[in-house]
Amino acid sequence: ASVALKWYVEEEDSETAHKLLQDTSRLEAPDLIIPEVTNFVWKKWRQHEFTQVQAESTVSSIMRLFETIHSSKTLSGHALNLSLTLDHPAYDCFYLACAEIRGAILVTADMKFHDKVKSSQFGDIVSSLDDLL
């Protein structure tokens, strides 16, 4: 979710996130991305940074970019195992589980999570936006 939000909200690394979007043919994520994106956009609305129309449009636009949204129910066991192995919150591990199961690379803007995964046996399936430069 941290990278997807940079496609619609100008933040540090937004330019690199846009490049990723242009260079990627298939986007997938766990269904947790839906409440995460929605809550972030709500906060922007609450801070008067988005109008209601902008908020609705942003959520809708981000969701349309994902070809497949995977059920948390099917990812939960693997996400829990990753969470226990990495001693890291399960929320992030759903994204890692999705990437591992799908044979994909997880691109994250969360450097704490990136560094933890990168130094583990799962290091080959995680990338930061900086790694893409």
mmCIF file of C-alpha atoms in Angstrom:
data_model
loop_
_atom_site.group_PDB
_atom_site.id
_atom_site.type_symbol
_atom_site.label_atom_id
_atom_site.label_comp_id
_atom_site.label_asym_id
_atom_site.label_seq_id
_atom_site.Cartn_x
_atom_site.Cartn_y
_atom_site.Cartn_z
ATOM 1 C CA ALA A 1 0.000 0.000 0.000
ATOM 2 C CA SER A 2 2.897 2.353 0.743
ATOM 3 C CA VAL A 3 4.001 2.315 -2.893
ATOM 4 C CA ALA A 4 0.505 2.387 -4.423
ATOM 5 C CA LEU A 5 -0.342 5.543 -2.503
ATOM 6 C CA LYS A 6 2.668 7.323 -3.985
ATOM 7 C CA TRP A 7 1.032 7.000 -7.409
ATOM 8 C CA TYR A 8 -1.701 9.440 -6.352
ATOM 9 C CA VAL A 9 -0.225 11.451 -3.492
ATOM 10 C CA GLU A 10 2.975 13.374 -4.099
ATOM 11 C CA GLU A 11 5.496 12.128 -1.541
ATOM 12 C CA GLU A 12 9.162 11.317 -1.379
ATOM 13 C CA ASP A 13 9.934 8.656 -4.009
ATOM 14 C CA SER A 14 6.685 9.287 -5.917
ATOM 15 C CA GLU A 15 8.637 9.681 -9.153
ATOM 16 C CA THR A 16 10.269 6.268 -8.684
ATOM 17 C CA ALA A 17 6.889 4.759 -7.803
ATOM 18 C CA HIS A 18 5.472 6.141 -11.060
ATOM 19 C CA LYS A 19 8.350 4.543 -12.967
ATOM 20 C CA LEU A 20 7.557 1.202 -11.321
ATOM 21 C CA LEU A 21 3.930 1.544 -12.373
ATOM 22 C CA GLN A 22 4.965 2.206 -15.984
ATOM 23 C CA ASP A 23 7.439 -0.695 -16.024
ATOM 24 C CA THR A 24 5.179 -3.289 -14.380
ATOM 25 C CA SER A 25 2.770 -5.330 -16.434
ATOM 26 C CA ARG A 26 0.897 -7.063 -13.600
ATOM 27 C CA LEU A 27 0.051 -5.805 -10.120
ATOM 28 C CA GLU A 28 -1.217 -8.090 -7.370
ATOM 29 C CA ALA A 29 -1.799 -7.533 -3.664
ATOM 30 C CA PRO A 30 -3.565 -9.022 -0.666
ATOM 31 C CA ASP A 31 -7.030 -7.660 0.006
ATOM 32 C CA LEU A 32 -5.594 -5.754 2.969
ATOM 33 C CA ILE A 33 -4.624 -3.113 0.449
ATOM 34 C CA ILE A 34 -8.273 -2.067 0.204
ATOM 35 C CA PRO A 35 -8.764 -0.913 3.826
ATOM 36 C CA GLU A 36 -5.204 0.456 3.972
ATOM 37 C CA VAL A 37 -5.647 2.639 0.897
ATOM 38 C CA THR A 38 -9.157 3.636 1.933
ATOM 39 C CA ASN A 39 -8.037 4.652 5.425
ATOM 40 C CA PHE A 40 -5.079 6.654 4.092
ATOM 41 C CA VAL A 41 -7.362 8.509 1.679
ATOM 42 C CA TRP A 42 -9.875 9.146 4.474
ATOM 43 C CA LYS A 43 -7.061 10.735 6.508
ATOM 44 C CA LYS A 44 -6.198 12.980 3.560
ATOM 45 C CA TRP A 45 -9.866 13.988 3.334
ATOM 46 C CA ARG A 46 -10.011 14.586 7.098
ATOM 47 C CA GLN A 47 -6.939 16.854 6.860
ATOM 48 C CA HIS A 48 -8.676 18.760 4.042
ATOM 49 C CA GLU A 49 -6.082 17.610 1.519
ATOM 50 C CA PHE A 50 -8.700 15.753 -0.579
ATOM 51 C CA THR A 51 -12.264 16.606 -1.452
ATOM 52 C CA GLN A 52 -14.814 13.820 -1.228
ATOM 53 C CA VAL A 53 -14.711 13.462 -5.008
ATOM 54 C CA GLN A 54 -10.888 13.248 -4.987
ATOM 55 C CA ALA A 55 -10.987 10.682 -2.183
ATOM 56 C CA GLU A 56 -13.496 8.470 -3.992
ATOM 57 C CA SER A 57 -11.650 8.803 -7.287
ATOM 58 C CA THR A 58 -8.277 7.974 -5.733
ATOM 59 C CA VAL A 59 -9.494 4.779 -4.072
ATOM 60 C CA SER A 60 -11.287 3.684 -7.220
ATOM 61 C CA SER A 61 -8.277 4.444 -9.439
ATOM 62 C CA ILE A 62 -5.816 2.585 -7.232
ATOM 63 C CA MET A 63 -8.062 -0.470 -7.046
ATOM 64 C CA ARG A 64 -8.401 -0.604 -10.844
ATOM 65 C CA LEU A 65 -4.605 -0.858 -11.204
ATOM 66 C CA PHE A 66 -4.482 -4.261 -9.516
ATOM 67 C CA GLU A 67 -5.147 -7.191 -11.797
ATOM 68 C CA THR A 68 -5.616 -9.577 -8.883
ATOM 69 C CA ILE A 69 -6.512 -8.999 -5.233
ATOM 70 C CA HIS A 70 -5.787 -12.089 -3.113
ATOM 71 C CA SER A 71 -7.913 -13.144 -0.151
ATOM 72 C CA SER A 72 -6.405 -12.672 3.299
ATOM 73 C CA LYS A 73 -8.112 -15.903 4.255
ATOM 74 C CA THR A 74 -5.968 -17.895 1.830
ATOM 75 C CA LEU A 75 -2.788 -15.992 2.765
ATOM 76 C CA SER A 76 -3.261 -16.011 6.550
ATOM 77 C CA GLY A 77 -1.392 -19.214 7.416
ATOM 78 C CA HIS A 78 1.631 -18.299 5.342
ATOM 79 C CA ALA A 79 1.536 -14.693 6.559
ATOM 80 C CA LEU A 80 1.491 -15.895 10.165
ATOM 81 C CA ASN A 81 4.486 -18.175 9.572
ATOM 82 C CA LEU A 82 6.409 -15.300 7.985
ATOM 83 C CA SER A 83 5.416 -13.003 10.832
ATOM 84 C CA LEU A 84 6.658 -15.485 13.426
ATOM 85 C CA THR A 85 9.854 -16.205 11.490
ATOM 86 C CA LEU A 86 10.676 -12.523 10.984
ATOM 87 C CA ASP A 87 9.236 -11.330 14.315
ATOM 88 C CA HIS A 88 7.385 -8.652 12.375
ATOM 89 C CA PRO A 89 3.726 -7.530 12.364
ATOM 90 C CA ALA A 90 1.475 -9.785 10.331
ATOM 91 C CA TYR A 91 -0.065 -6.938 8.315
ATOM 92 C CA ASP A 92 3.146 -6.462 6.323
ATOM 93 C CA CYS A 93 3.704 -10.198 6.079
ATOM 94 C CA PHE A 94 0.477 -10.630 4.107
ATOM 95 C CA TYR A 95 2.140 -8.662 1.305
ATOM 96 C CA LEU A 96 5.287 -10.775 1.603
ATOM 97 C CA ALA A 97 3.241 -13.989 1.613
ATOM 98 C CA CYS A 98 1.420 -12.861 -1.503
ATOM 99 C CA ALA A 99 4.715 -12.133 -3.279
ATOM 100 C CA GLU A 100 6.293 -15.419 -2.244
ATOM 101 C CA ILE A 101 3.305 -17.551 -3.214
ATOM 102 C CA ARG A 102 2.955 -15.771 -6.565
ATOM 103 C CA GLY A 103 6.690 -15.904 -7.334
ATOM 104 C CA ALA A 104 6.794 -12.117 -7.443
ATOM 105 C CA ILE A 105 8.878 -9.319 -5.975
ATOM 106 C CA LEU A 106 7.402 -7.227 -3.170
ATOM 107 C CA VAL A 107 8.258 -3.568 -3.671
ATOM 108 C CA THR A 108 7.857 -1.586 -0.465
ATOM 109 C CA ALA A 109 8.489 1.960 0.694
ATOM 110 C CA ASP A 110 8.652 0.739 4.310
ATOM 111 C CA MET A 111 12.400 0.639 4.851
ATOM 112 C CA LYS A 112 12.194 -0.985 8.287
ATOM 113 C CA PHE A 113 10.279 -3.917 6.800
ATOM 114 C CA HIS A 114 12.482 -3.966 3.696
ATOM 115 C CA ASP A 115 15.670 -4.161 5.752
ATOM 116 C CA LYS A 116 14.304 -6.910 7.991
ATOM 117 C CA VAL A 117 13.190 -9.039 5.036
ATOM 118 C CA LYS A 118 16.325 -8.281 3.001
ATOM 119 C CA SER A 119 18.531 -9.671 5.787
ATOM 120 C CA SER A 120 16.462 -12.875 6.022
ATOM 121 C CA GLN A 121 16.106 -15.949 3.846
ATOM 122 C CA PHE A 122 13.354 -14.043 2.001
ATOM 123 C CA GLY A 123 15.686 -11.252 0.919
ATOM 124 C CA ASP A 124 15.488 -12.151 -2.752
ATOM 125 C CA ILE A 125 11.762 -11.365 -2.995
ATOM 126 C CA VAL A 126 11.784 -7.836 -1.567
ATOM 127 C CA SER A 127 12.865 -4.576 -3.129
ATOM 128 C CA SER A 128 12.701 -0.945 -2.104
ATOM 129 C CA LEU A 129 11.947 1.931 -4.424
ATOM 130 C CA ASP A 130 15.601 2.956 -4.024
ATOM 131 C CA ASP A 131 16.656 -0.460 -5.348
ATOM 132 C CA LEU A 132 14.832 0.366 -8.578
ATOM 133 C CA LEU A 133 16.930 3.449 -9.320
#
